[in-house]
């Protein structure tokens, strides 16, 4: 990470980080540092860009007029002011015309510094003040809230506001380009991520993951003959502070200098939106919007050539369920709705909707997008839609564990391509880059590794080769799908016997013994229902209750010993004929009691029959896009793997991506030395536990 930032940039990044010393001395918790540092970082970013803008305009003025710019000439001042307002990058009259910024505001200590600082900041144009967080009304977003943080610091013991602001005022970002400032910002955000799991999860995608994404996008752009001198529109649907989005812009500009790159982003978090919106002002054709991407898509009519994103993992969308399900844009479909506990797959649907005719995307997700949910469910249907129906997924890459700052779970990059090369259609390459990393010398929160340049090249090389290799497998779409077949299985006993069909018990007059309960039946009617209950309805209800809990049911003809005995727990049924018992195999004795009415009155009637022991089961089989072959695959699987008689009820097509199945891990072989050591440790622990158990007993003797 550090090696990727030059000495001058690193020096400034470290100077920026040292401003936190003031916060530490003021008793502010380390996890809260980012909320105080972000507004001042944004302020210095803004100042540096405006100073650079002025320098560029003065050169432009000299070239256009042939005279040097004169600060004291009102006409010259008017020209510069008009140019600044027209550029819409932010406007501050004293900074623009008199070079008075935070450094000059801090030049004289003492007095009410908070008021002087706020007065200086209030000279900015309205939109800049809104983003910095000045003069907000009750109930409106505070964005960076520089006003609130300044007031908090000013009111603390020894009023550390001046010391904190003075440290920031000494930082000069003017020498650095937009790309270099983004690098510094990323370095600082990494540190923020290191101290705060919350901010890491909200705002930071590690630079090595961004660089992998950028390398993939650049190579795809070259390979697929995209224009080198046209327009490329890049979009990040959850852009956070803008690192992923703007780094992708820089990578495309570096790779294709003649390309006109435009960036678009949307972010829900107030603070992060303000950070990225301020930086966007100093980018060519950048637009950042503020709102929930899923419920209020502010780019609904736009299509993008490149999409990059690292959406929230496991984000609950229950509060937005009705809005999303009612969305009429075509982004989502009712049958593709994931559970409300995790909206990641909604972002993939959103990305698919926004891809241009030849658009490409790299979207980072956790593992739930690959395998959660069963066939026919919203998650499986989303995968099937992307992989089979749209044929949009070109690759899925498993990243090393420990890549991110606030989680050590497995993460994956989905590579989407709206115009896959002909030889890649109907296929997806899975790349197992779990081991493609170098260890960090010091963990950064939960991040313990990074994808170095060599491993990055290895991953990109596997993607470009698109062949089976040490870390790659090319899968057909059919191999990523499966049939989930619902069947009814007729269970057999250990000798292969069962009741094969429903058959009424052949007695007109019989006695039922349901455990300890006796029921006599003549011609289908319960004869002794008054002994069972006071009414026909309650008699039938009691019989039905007894049946549900019965462990054994006997059916005996009243005029003979013939009958049936059923063990309801095991499912074994025995028939008694002429005093001899014959095992029928597995089955049920089905009893139904109900009240019926005729002209002669109400009767409690009952029907008894022997039925097969049927159990619902589900089997997963291989899939083929050829319907005839698919039926053959299902039939062959059931014939081979379901030995008992069964009938098919229904089948659904499911889709999941199981890296463990495609890249099975070899079993761990323990050496004899390690095994002996483990046995010794276990034996010692057992002796210790036995001694601990015996000790209290000795004291009671």
XYZ file of C-alpha atoms in Angstrom:
701
model
C 0.000 0.000 0.000
C 2.624 2.548 1.074
C 4.926 1.639 -1.813
C 2.319 2.857 -4.299
C 2.476 6.438 -3.019
C 5.457 8.618 -3.899
C 7.703 10.288 -1.316
C 6.181 13.765 -1.716
C 2.658 12.400 -1.599
C 3.484 10.209 1.374
C 4.988 13.152 3.256
C 1.792 15.134 2.826
C -0.364 12.156 3.732
C 1.593 11.720 6.959
C 1.346 15.464 7.691
C -2.412 15.264 7.217
C -2.611 12.299 9.551
C -0.649 14.157 12.255
C -3.515 16.634 12.564
C -5.200 13.869 14.543
C -2.705 14.465 17.375
C -4.731 17.554 18.320
C -7.902 15.468 18.470
C -6.210 12.858 20.618
C -5.065 15.558 23.022
C -8.622 16.923 23.178
C -9.956 13.587 24.447
C -11.755 12.653 21.230
C -12.089 8.924 20.614
C -9.917 7.604 17.825
C -12.913 6.085 16.063
C -14.398 9.604 15.773
C -11.306 11.169 14.169
C -12.650 10.857 10.591
C -15.729 12.974 11.313
C -13.459 15.871 12.433
C -10.781 15.383 9.776
C -13.047 14.961 6.733
C -14.439 18.535 6.670
C -10.997 20.109 7.015
C -9.503 17.782 4.423
C -12.320 18.801 2.055
C -11.646 22.467 2.840
C -7.942 22.182 1.994
C -8.758 20.145 -1.108
C -11.128 22.909 -2.175
C -8.608 25.663 -1.455
C -5.824 23.902 -3.357
C -8.017 23.368 -6.418
C -9.185 27.003 -6.388
C -5.594 28.255 -6.093
C -4.600 26.051 -9.037
C -7.635 27.291 -10.949
C -6.561 30.899 -10.376
C -3.007 30.155 -11.522
C -4.324 28.574 -14.703
C -6.638 31.525 -15.350
C -3.843 34.066 -14.891
C -1.793 32.257 -17.544
C -4.860 32.197 -19.786
C -5.388 35.933 -19.179
C -1.780 36.783 -20.072
C -1.946 34.721 -23.275
C -5.251 36.278 -24.282
C -4.401 39.928 -23.496
C -0.631 40.064 -23.746
C -0.380 41.747 -20.318
C 0.160 40.421 -16.821
C -2.796 40.161 -14.473
C -2.972 43.144 -12.067
C -4.577 42.404 -8.683
C -5.313 46.100 -8.266
C -7.047 46.529 -11.601
C -10.827 46.333 -11.158
C -11.373 45.183 -14.744
C -8.915 42.355 -14.217
C -10.634 41.437 -10.945
C -14.036 41.443 -12.651
C -12.717 39.148 -15.402
C -11.316 36.671 -12.880
C -14.469 36.745 -10.765
C -16.662 36.117 -13.806
C -14.406 33.251 -14.928
C -14.552 31.650 -11.487
C -18.327 31.863 -11.229
C -18.750 30.514 -14.753
C -16.544 27.510 -13.985
C -18.819 26.592 -11.043
C -15.986 25.022 -9.066
C -16.658 27.060 -5.950
C -16.226 30.733 -5.297
C -14.580 32.653 -2.429
C -13.800 36.320 -3.202
C -10.951 36.759 -0.705
C -9.297 33.487 -1.674
C -9.664 34.254 -5.378
C -8.674 37.913 -5.385
C -6.530 38.336 -2.241
C -5.130 34.813 -1.715
C -6.666 34.756 1.762
C -7.466 31.193 2.789
C -7.346 29.176 5.997
C -3.627 29.860 6.447
C -4.226 33.607 6.416
C -7.228 33.234 8.735
C -4.968 31.393 11.205
C -2.150 33.964 10.891
C -3.351 35.899 13.946
C -4.085 33.710 16.986
C -6.334 34.736 19.841
C -9.738 36.337 19.882
C -12.854 34.343 19.084
C -11.277 32.094 16.474
C -14.481 30.162 15.887
C -16.284 33.300 14.761
C -13.373 34.325 12.524
C -13.252 30.864 10.965
C -17.014 30.747 10.342
C -16.933 34.278 8.905
C -14.172 33.206 6.506
C -16.074 30.071 5.470
C -19.320 31.990 4.984
C -17.738 33.887 2.088
C -17.951 30.729 -0.038
C -20.758 30.386 -2.541
C -24.048 28.833 -1.272
C -23.487 25.355 -2.712
C -19.982 25.084 -1.266
C -21.282 26.196 2.143
C -24.005 23.556 1.914
C -21.484 20.778 1.225
C -19.065 21.955 3.923
C -21.951 22.061 6.388
C -22.537 25.728 7.151
C -25.799 27.388 8.110
C -27.925 24.266 7.759
C -31.522 24.463 8.921
C -32.992 22.150 11.529
C -33.847 18.777 10.011
C -31.742 19.244 6.863
C -28.531 17.337 6.021
C -25.376 18.617 7.713
C -23.115 17.047 5.098
C -19.492 17.570 6.286
C -20.721 19.643 9.260
C -17.612 21.793 9.548
C -19.691 24.254 11.566
C -20.694 21.659 14.157
C -17.220 20.170 14.463
C -15.608 23.604 14.766
C -18.082 24.570 17.494
C -17.450 21.319 19.351
C -13.667 21.804 19.297
C -13.990 25.459 20.314
C -16.123 24.548 23.348
C -13.777 21.847 24.679
C -11.270 22.552 27.463
C -8.358 24.671 26.186
C -10.334 25.212 22.948
C -8.261 23.062 20.519
C -10.013 24.478 17.428
C -7.272 26.971 16.583
C -4.477 24.391 16.975
C -6.366 21.907 14.823
C -7.154 24.440 12.094
C -3.570 25.765 12.121
C -2.238 22.251 11.463
C -4.519 21.978 8.439
C -3.634 25.473 7.277
C 0.025 24.415 7.024
C -0.866 21.690 4.493
C -0.409 22.717 0.878
C -2.036 20.411 -1.674
C -1.620 22.892 -4.527
C 1.409 21.153 -6.125
C -0.544 17.944 -6.670
C -2.817 16.996 -9.553
C -6.361 15.691 -9.062
C -5.103 12.139 -9.450
C -2.343 12.699 -6.882
C -4.760 14.289 -4.420
C -7.031 11.262 -4.858
C -4.045 9.059 -3.976
C -3.414 11.091 -0.818
C -7.108 10.947 0.050
C -7.140 7.188 -0.420
C -4.118 6.837 1.867
C -5.860 8.884 4.553
C -9.110 6.978 4.136
C -7.198 3.754 4.568
C -6.047 5.047 7.935
C -9.597 6.081 8.780
C -10.678 2.587 7.828
C -7.964 1.186 10.075
C -9.400 2.894 13.149
C -13.101 2.721 12.422
C -14.950 -0.340 11.147
C -17.964 1.858 10.439
C -16.170 4.276 8.142
C -14.249 1.446 6.488
C -17.452 -0.329 5.590
C -19.060 2.837 4.284
C -16.335 4.510 2.313
C -13.279 2.494 1.548
C -12.426 -0.032 -1.141
C -8.753 -1.065 -0.853
C -6.486 0.305 -3.559
C -5.307 -3.147 -4.648
C -8.904 -4.201 -5.342
C -9.477 -0.951 -7.250
C -6.302 -1.524 -9.271
C -7.384 -5.066 -10.142
C -10.729 -3.708 -11.314
C -9.021 -0.985 -13.341
C -6.662 -3.468 -15.011
C -9.596 -5.679 -15.979
C -11.595 -2.743 -17.354
C -8.652 -1.362 -19.349
C -7.851 -4.770 -20.857
C -11.492 -5.378 -21.769
C -11.667 -1.940 -23.371
C -8.636 -2.786 -25.509
C -9.717 -6.321 -26.319
C -13.265 -5.475 -27.347
C -12.200 -2.616 -29.642
C -13.941 0.147 -27.742
C -13.242 3.664 -29.090
C -9.897 5.195 -28.068
C -10.906 8.777 -28.838
C -14.629 8.883 -28.150
C -16.552 9.242 -24.886
C -16.520 6.822 -21.973
C -19.084 7.236 -19.198
C -18.116 5.679 -15.852
C -20.666 5.162 -13.067
C -20.508 4.098 -9.421
C -23.963 3.516 -7.918
C -22.655 3.650 -4.310
C -19.669 5.900 -4.772
C -18.883 6.757 -1.131
C -16.081 9.327 -1.043
C -15.379 8.718 -4.742
C -12.137 6.732 -4.529
C -13.223 3.807 -6.713
C -14.950 6.053 -9.248
C -12.208 8.660 -9.621
C -9.393 6.093 -9.600
C -11.180 4.342 -12.476
C -11.406 7.658 -14.303
C -7.665 8.237 -13.840
C -6.835 4.716 -15.049
C -8.877 5.191 -18.225
C -7.355 8.622 -18.912
C -3.841 7.219 -18.434
C -4.506 4.229 -20.710
C -6.378 6.198 -23.374
C -5.209 9.842 -23.384
C -7.482 10.785 -26.287
C -10.592 9.414 -24.572
C -13.120 11.842 -23.081
C -13.976 10.308 -19.704
C -17.083 11.388 -17.809
C -17.854 10.217 -14.277
C -21.181 9.784 -12.512
C -21.863 8.693 -8.959
C -24.636 8.501 -6.389
C -24.197 8.232 -2.635
C -26.625 8.076 0.293
C -24.287 9.002 3.144
C -24.332 12.808 3.660
C -20.663 13.199 4.574
C -19.273 10.942 1.875
C -21.495 12.508 -0.762
C -20.126 15.941 0.143
C -16.525 14.691 -0.077
C -17.000 13.198 -3.531
C -19.119 16.130 -4.741
C -16.373 18.606 -3.849
C -13.723 16.559 -5.640
C -16.046 16.121 -8.632
C -15.987 19.874 -9.215
C -12.355 19.660 -10.216
C -12.824 16.678 -12.492
C -13.746 16.869 -16.158
C -17.451 16.221 -16.640
C -18.101 14.688 -13.211
C -21.539 14.567 -11.605
C -22.316 13.255 -8.126
C -25.871 12.945 -6.789
C -27.158 12.466 -3.252
C -29.912 9.935 -2.464
C -30.722 6.248 -2.174
C -29.768 4.621 -5.481
C -32.358 1.850 -5.191
C -35.368 3.981 -4.258
C -34.536 7.197 -6.134
C -32.269 6.547 -9.093
C -31.131 10.003 -10.192
C -29.527 8.585 -13.352
C -32.546 6.580 -14.431
C -32.372 7.575 -18.096
C -28.592 7.116 -18.392
C -26.662 4.153 -19.780
C -22.992 3.731 -18.920
C -19.987 2.267 -20.696
C -18.242 1.281 -17.456
C -19.738 0.559 -14.043
C -17.603 0.034 -10.943
C -19.063 -0.511 -7.500
C -18.573 -2.017 -4.068
C -22.151 -1.895 -2.695
C -22.965 -2.504 0.979
C -22.917 -6.135 2.115
C -25.946 -7.496 3.920
C -27.836 -4.200 3.701
C -31.373 -4.394 5.098
C -33.969 -2.946 2.700
C -37.125 -3.795 4.640
C -38.033 -0.114 5.099
C -37.867 0.388 1.321
C -39.572 -2.856 0.295
C -42.840 -1.327 -0.897
C -41.061 1.370 -2.933
C -38.649 -1.065 -4.605
C -41.351 -3.613 -5.399
C -43.475 -0.852 -6.929
C -40.577 0.439 -9.057
C -41.748 0.756 -12.650
C -38.385 1.499 -14.268
C -37.685 -2.108 -15.240
C -34.637 -2.348 -12.986
C -36.187 -4.976 -10.727
C -38.674 -7.821 -11.081
C -40.924 -9.346 -8.435
C -39.660 -12.874 -9.046
C -36.061 -11.679 -8.575
C -36.493 -10.027 -5.175
C -33.860 -11.131 -2.626
C -34.739 -11.368 1.081
C -35.123 -7.992 2.803
C -32.108 -8.774 4.996
C -29.627 -8.459 2.096
C -30.045 -6.173 -0.921
C -26.768 -6.912 -2.740
C -28.445 -8.615 -5.673
C -30.658 -5.555 -6.173
C -27.477 -3.625 -6.965
C -26.502 -6.239 -9.564
C -29.928 -5.887 -11.192
C -29.478 -2.114 -11.079
C -26.054 -2.419 -12.746
C -27.437 -4.650 -15.508
C -30.156 -2.099 -16.227
C -27.652 0.770 -16.557
C -25.122 -0.933 -18.848
C -24.835 0.597 -22.303
C -25.127 -1.584 -25.387
C -21.469 -2.636 -25.054
C -21.093 -1.769 -21.370
C -18.771 -3.547 -18.913
C -18.810 -3.649 -15.121
C -16.810 -4.844 -12.128
C -18.905 -5.133 -8.985
C -17.539 -6.377 -5.642
C -19.798 -8.516 -3.439
C -19.577 -11.052 -0.658
C -20.388 -14.739 -1.112
C -24.132 -14.552 -0.491
C -24.656 -13.309 -4.052
C -23.208 -16.592 -5.360
C -25.133 -19.249 -3.501
C -27.811 -17.967 -1.123
C -31.427 -18.930 -1.756
C -32.927 -22.008 -3.367
C -34.091 -22.706 -6.907
C -37.051 -20.552 -7.880
C -36.283 -17.965 -5.184
C -35.389 -14.355 -5.875
C -31.637 -14.769 -5.364
C -31.330 -17.838 -7.591
C -33.564 -16.209 -10.196
C -31.346 -13.101 -10.276
C -28.262 -15.246 -10.895
C -30.060 -17.242 -13.574
C -31.267 -14.032 -15.239
C -27.743 -12.573 -15.336
C -25.928 -15.771 -16.288
C -28.419 -17.597 -18.533
C -31.037 -15.184 -19.851
C -28.816 -12.127 -20.395
C -25.520 -14.051 -20.724
C -23.998 -10.992 -19.058
C -21.484 -12.538 -16.646
C -18.039 -12.993 -18.172
C -16.112 -13.838 -15.001
C -16.382 -14.153 -11.237
C -13.157 -13.744 -9.277
C -12.706 -14.922 -5.706
C -10.469 -12.455 -3.849
C -8.129 -13.365 -0.986
C -9.676 -13.435 2.471
C -8.554 -10.549 4.634
C -8.664 -8.049 1.764
C -11.010 -5.596 3.448
C -10.584 -3.489 6.553
C -13.788 -4.308 8.374
C -14.421 -7.931 7.383
C -12.416 -11.086 6.763
C -15.154 -12.873 4.809
C -14.642 -14.074 1.252
C -15.337 -11.440 -1.392
C -15.828 -11.710 -5.136
C -15.634 -9.498 -8.222
C -18.454 -9.974 -10.725
C -17.234 -9.033 -14.215
C -20.158 -8.155 -16.474
C -20.007 -7.580 -20.225
C -23.017 -6.590 -22.294
C -21.190 -7.643 -25.495
C -19.147 -10.718 -24.615
C -16.763 -11.936 -27.328
C -18.308 -14.664 -29.465
C -16.063 -17.397 -28.055
C -17.098 -16.493 -24.486
C -20.847 -16.500 -24.961
C -22.635 -19.138 -22.926
C -19.614 -19.412 -20.617
C -18.304 -17.946 -17.365
C -14.730 -18.175 -16.153
C -14.274 -18.679 -12.422
C -10.932 -17.459 -11.110
C -9.826 -18.603 -7.681
C -7.472 -15.819 -6.567
C -7.839 -16.742 -2.899
C -4.102 -17.412 -2.697
C -2.980 -14.576 -4.996
C -1.657 -12.171 -2.377
C 1.298 -11.056 -0.297
C 1.035 -10.675 3.448
C 1.157 -7.197 4.947
C 3.874 -6.551 7.507
C 1.232 -5.094 9.802
C -2.482 -5.795 9.745
C -4.726 -2.840 8.924
C -7.720 -3.599 11.114
C -8.841 -6.922 9.536
C -6.924 -6.398 6.316
C -3.877 -8.677 6.453
C -2.911 -9.012 2.790
C -2.886 -7.279 -0.580
C -2.968 -8.295 -4.222
C 0.488 -7.180 -5.350
C 1.349 -6.276 -8.950
C 2.603 -9.773 -9.799
C -0.513 -11.513 -8.556
C -2.691 -8.873 -10.172
C -1.053 -9.645 -13.518
C -1.604 -13.348 -12.880
C -5.338 -12.828 -12.300
C -5.760 -10.575 -15.335
C -3.738 -13.043 -17.416
C -6.053 -15.892 -16.437
C -9.053 -13.748 -17.362
C -7.601 -12.899 -20.773
C -6.568 -16.500 -21.510
C -10.084 -17.718 -20.697
C -8.986 -21.323 -20.303
C -8.716 -23.908 -17.560
C -5.577 -23.314 -15.582
C -4.074 -23.485 -12.078
C -6.477 -20.823 -10.780
C -9.193 -20.825 -13.434
C -12.047 -22.946 -14.735
C -14.221 -22.132 -17.724
C -17.793 -23.183 -16.980
C -20.648 -23.448 -19.431
C -23.860 -21.786 -18.348
C -25.480 -25.222 -18.088
C -22.818 -26.269 -15.562
C -23.805 -23.377 -13.301
C -27.490 -24.332 -13.388
C -29.258 -27.299 -11.835
C -32.705 -28.833 -11.639
C -34.353 -28.885 -8.247
C -36.824 -31.763 -8.582
C -39.680 -32.254 -6.128
C -40.675 -35.916 -5.834
C -43.052 -38.096 -3.832
C -41.237 -41.205 -2.652
C -43.089 -44.373 -1.663
C -41.062 -45.647 1.252
C -40.156 -49.367 1.480
C -39.263 -51.407 4.527
C -35.983 -53.268 4.899
C -37.369 -56.147 2.778
C -38.557 -53.854 0.005
C -42.272 -54.040 0.927
C -44.832 -51.278 0.937
C -48.507 -50.546 0.438
C -48.591 -49.471 -3.181
C -52.029 -47.860 -3.505
C -54.972 -46.521 -1.545
C -57.454 -49.279 -0.614
C -60.554 -48.972 1.633
C -60.608 -51.309 4.642
C -63.036 -54.122 3.544
C -65.197 -54.244 6.700
C -68.721 -52.866 7.072
C -68.661 -53.287 10.825
C -65.402 -52.839 12.721
C -63.817 -51.534 15.840
C -61.074 -48.938 15.886
C -58.573 -48.882 18.693
C -56.637 -45.630 18.548
C -54.156 -46.179 21.372
C -56.489 -46.399 24.395
C -59.529 -44.959 22.598
C -62.257 -47.273 21.265
C -64.492 -46.355 18.322
C -67.159 -48.746 16.921
C -68.294 -48.285 13.318
C -71.292 -49.845 11.498
C -71.860 -49.102 7.817
C -69.508 -46.182 7.926
C -71.124 -44.507 10.937
C -69.661 -44.110 14.417
C -72.000 -46.127 16.616
C -70.764 -45.079 20.050
C -70.228 -41.361 19.504
C -72.393 -40.501 22.556
C -69.817 -42.292 24.684
C -67.060 -40.322 22.991
C -68.668 -36.876 23.052
C -72.050 -35.240 23.464
C -72.435 -34.145 19.833
C -71.690 -35.457 16.357
C -69.297 -32.596 15.659
C -67.311 -33.020 18.876
C -67.100 -36.788 18.363
C -65.568 -36.318 14.932
C -63.229 -33.659 16.261
C -62.023 -35.960 19.059
C -61.356 -38.845 16.660
C -59.313 -36.575 14.403
C -57.292 -35.341 17.376
C -56.600 -38.913 18.557
C -55.384 -39.901 15.088
C -52.785 -37.111 15.022
C -51.117 -38.262 18.233
C -51.640 -42.022 17.968
C -48.639 -44.334 18.202
C -50.662 -47.410 17.161
C -53.945 -47.946 15.342
C -55.868 -51.264 15.295
C -58.776 -51.961 12.936
C -60.689 -55.186 13.822
C -63.813 -56.594 12.107
C -66.591 -57.025 14.688
C -67.520 -60.541 13.545
C -63.982 -61.961 13.188
C -60.347 -61.593 14.184
C -59.495 -60.070 10.803
C -58.012 -56.599 10.832
C -55.024 -54.293 10.420
C -52.405 -53.037 12.843
C -50.351 -49.927 12.100
C -47.360 -48.583 13.987
C -47.673 -44.902 13.138
C -44.102 -44.056 14.177
C -42.280 -46.689 12.102
C -44.889 -46.865 9.327
C -45.137 -50.674 9.457
C -48.582 -52.113 8.658
C -49.652 -55.702 9.424
C -52.791 -57.433 8.138
C -54.478 -60.148 10.203
C -56.348 -62.794 8.188
C -57.815 -65.963 9.755
C -55.626 -65.445 12.780
C -52.411 -65.117 10.738
C -50.341 -61.957 10.550
C -48.959 -60.746 7.235
C -46.581 -57.799 7.060
C -47.666 -55.447 4.261
C -44.584 -53.237 4.536
C -44.507 -49.513 5.055
C -47.724 -47.544 4.784
C -50.407 -45.747 6.718
C -53.879 -46.398 7.992
C -55.761 -43.298 6.981
C -58.834 -42.398 9.047
C -61.189 -39.519 8.344
C -64.061 -38.639 10.662
C -66.657 -36.038 9.688
C -70.191 -34.987 10.511
C -72.811 -35.550 7.770
C -76.461 -34.616 7.514
C -79.286 -36.513 5.817
C -83.069 -36.322 5.993
C -82.899 -38.775 8.866
C -80.643 -36.517 10.888
C -76.958 -35.946 11.657
C -74.442 -38.767 11.786
C -70.788 -39.104 12.647
C -69.280 -40.963 9.701
C -65.839 -42.427 9.319
C -63.740 -43.852 6.470
C -60.691 -46.054 6.881
C -58.198 -47.040 4.207
C -54.664 -48.267 3.830
C -52.387 -45.868 1.967
C -48.770 -45.820 0.809
C -46.187 -44.113 3.013
C -45.399 -41.145 0.776
C -42.802 -38.546 1.670
C -41.936 -35.367 -0.184
C -38.278 -35.042 -1.116
C -36.077 -32.804 -3.247
C -33.211 -33.817 -5.484
C -30.708 -31.650 -7.333
C -29.695 -32.834 -10.794
C -27.552 -31.659 -13.677
C -29.153 -29.245 -16.116
C -29.213 -29.027 -19.890
C -30.630 -26.163 -21.925
C -31.929 -28.814 -24.356
C -35.375 -29.742 -22.919
C -35.212 -33.351 -24.128
C -31.732 -33.899 -22.754
C -32.735 -32.166 -19.524
C -35.601 -34.618 -19.034
C -33.212 -37.495 -19.658
C -30.775 -36.116 -17.066
C -33.517 -35.916 -14.443
C -34.798 -39.408 -15.251
C -31.321 -40.942 -15.184
C -30.512 -39.310 -11.849
C -33.721 -40.485 -10.191
C -33.227 -44.002 -11.537
C -29.693 -44.190 -10.188
C -29.995 -42.360 -6.886
C -33.589 -42.883 -5.699
C -34.028 -46.648 -5.198
C -37.613 -46.422 -3.930
C -40.634 -45.899 -6.189
C -41.234 -42.196 -6.749
C -43.240 -39.783 -8.838
C -42.237 -36.330 -9.956
C -44.347 -33.461 -8.652
C -42.515 -30.430 -10.054
C -39.089 -29.114 -10.976
C -37.417 -25.709 -10.968
C -34.184 -24.458 -12.469
C -31.729 -23.090 -9.919
C -28.439 -21.263 -10.275
C -25.560 -21.007 -7.855
C -21.789 -20.672 -8.088
C -19.891 -22.924 -5.711
C -16.169 -22.179 -5.728
C -15.482 -24.947 -3.186
C -16.986 -27.506 -5.545
C -15.143 -26.185 -8.597
C -11.854 -25.730 -6.714
C -11.929 -28.448 -4.026
C -9.424 -27.987 -1.246
C -7.095 -30.991 -0.700
C -7.600 -32.749 2.634
C -5.187 -31.683 5.293
C -2.665 -34.428 6.027
C -1.230 -34.336 9.528
C 2.288 -35.627 10.061
C 2.918 -38.375 12.627
C 4.810 -35.878 14.778
C 1.890 -33.424 14.752
C -0.559 -36.252 15.402
C 1.447 -37.475 18.408
C 1.643 -33.931 19.740
C -2.128 -33.461 19.376
C -2.817 -36.776 21.139
C -0.469 -35.758 23.959
C -2.197 -32.375 24.327
C -5.603 -34.068 24.373
C -4.505 -36.628 26.981
C -3.055 -33.915 29.215
C -6.273 -31.920 28.956
C -8.370 -34.976 29.882
C -6.173 -35.610 32.944
C -6.521 -31.966 33.975
C -10.316 -32.053 33.612
C -10.580 -35.305 35.555
C -8.484 -33.840 38.375
C -10.628 -30.714 38.423
C -13.747 -32.906 38.620
C -12.373 -35.072 41.448
C -11.163 -32.171 43.622
C -14.590 -30.962 44.819
C -15.638 -34.546 45.570
C -12.666 -35.042 47.901
C -13.783 -32.085 49.973
C -17.253 -33.564 50.524
C -16.120 -36.910 51.912
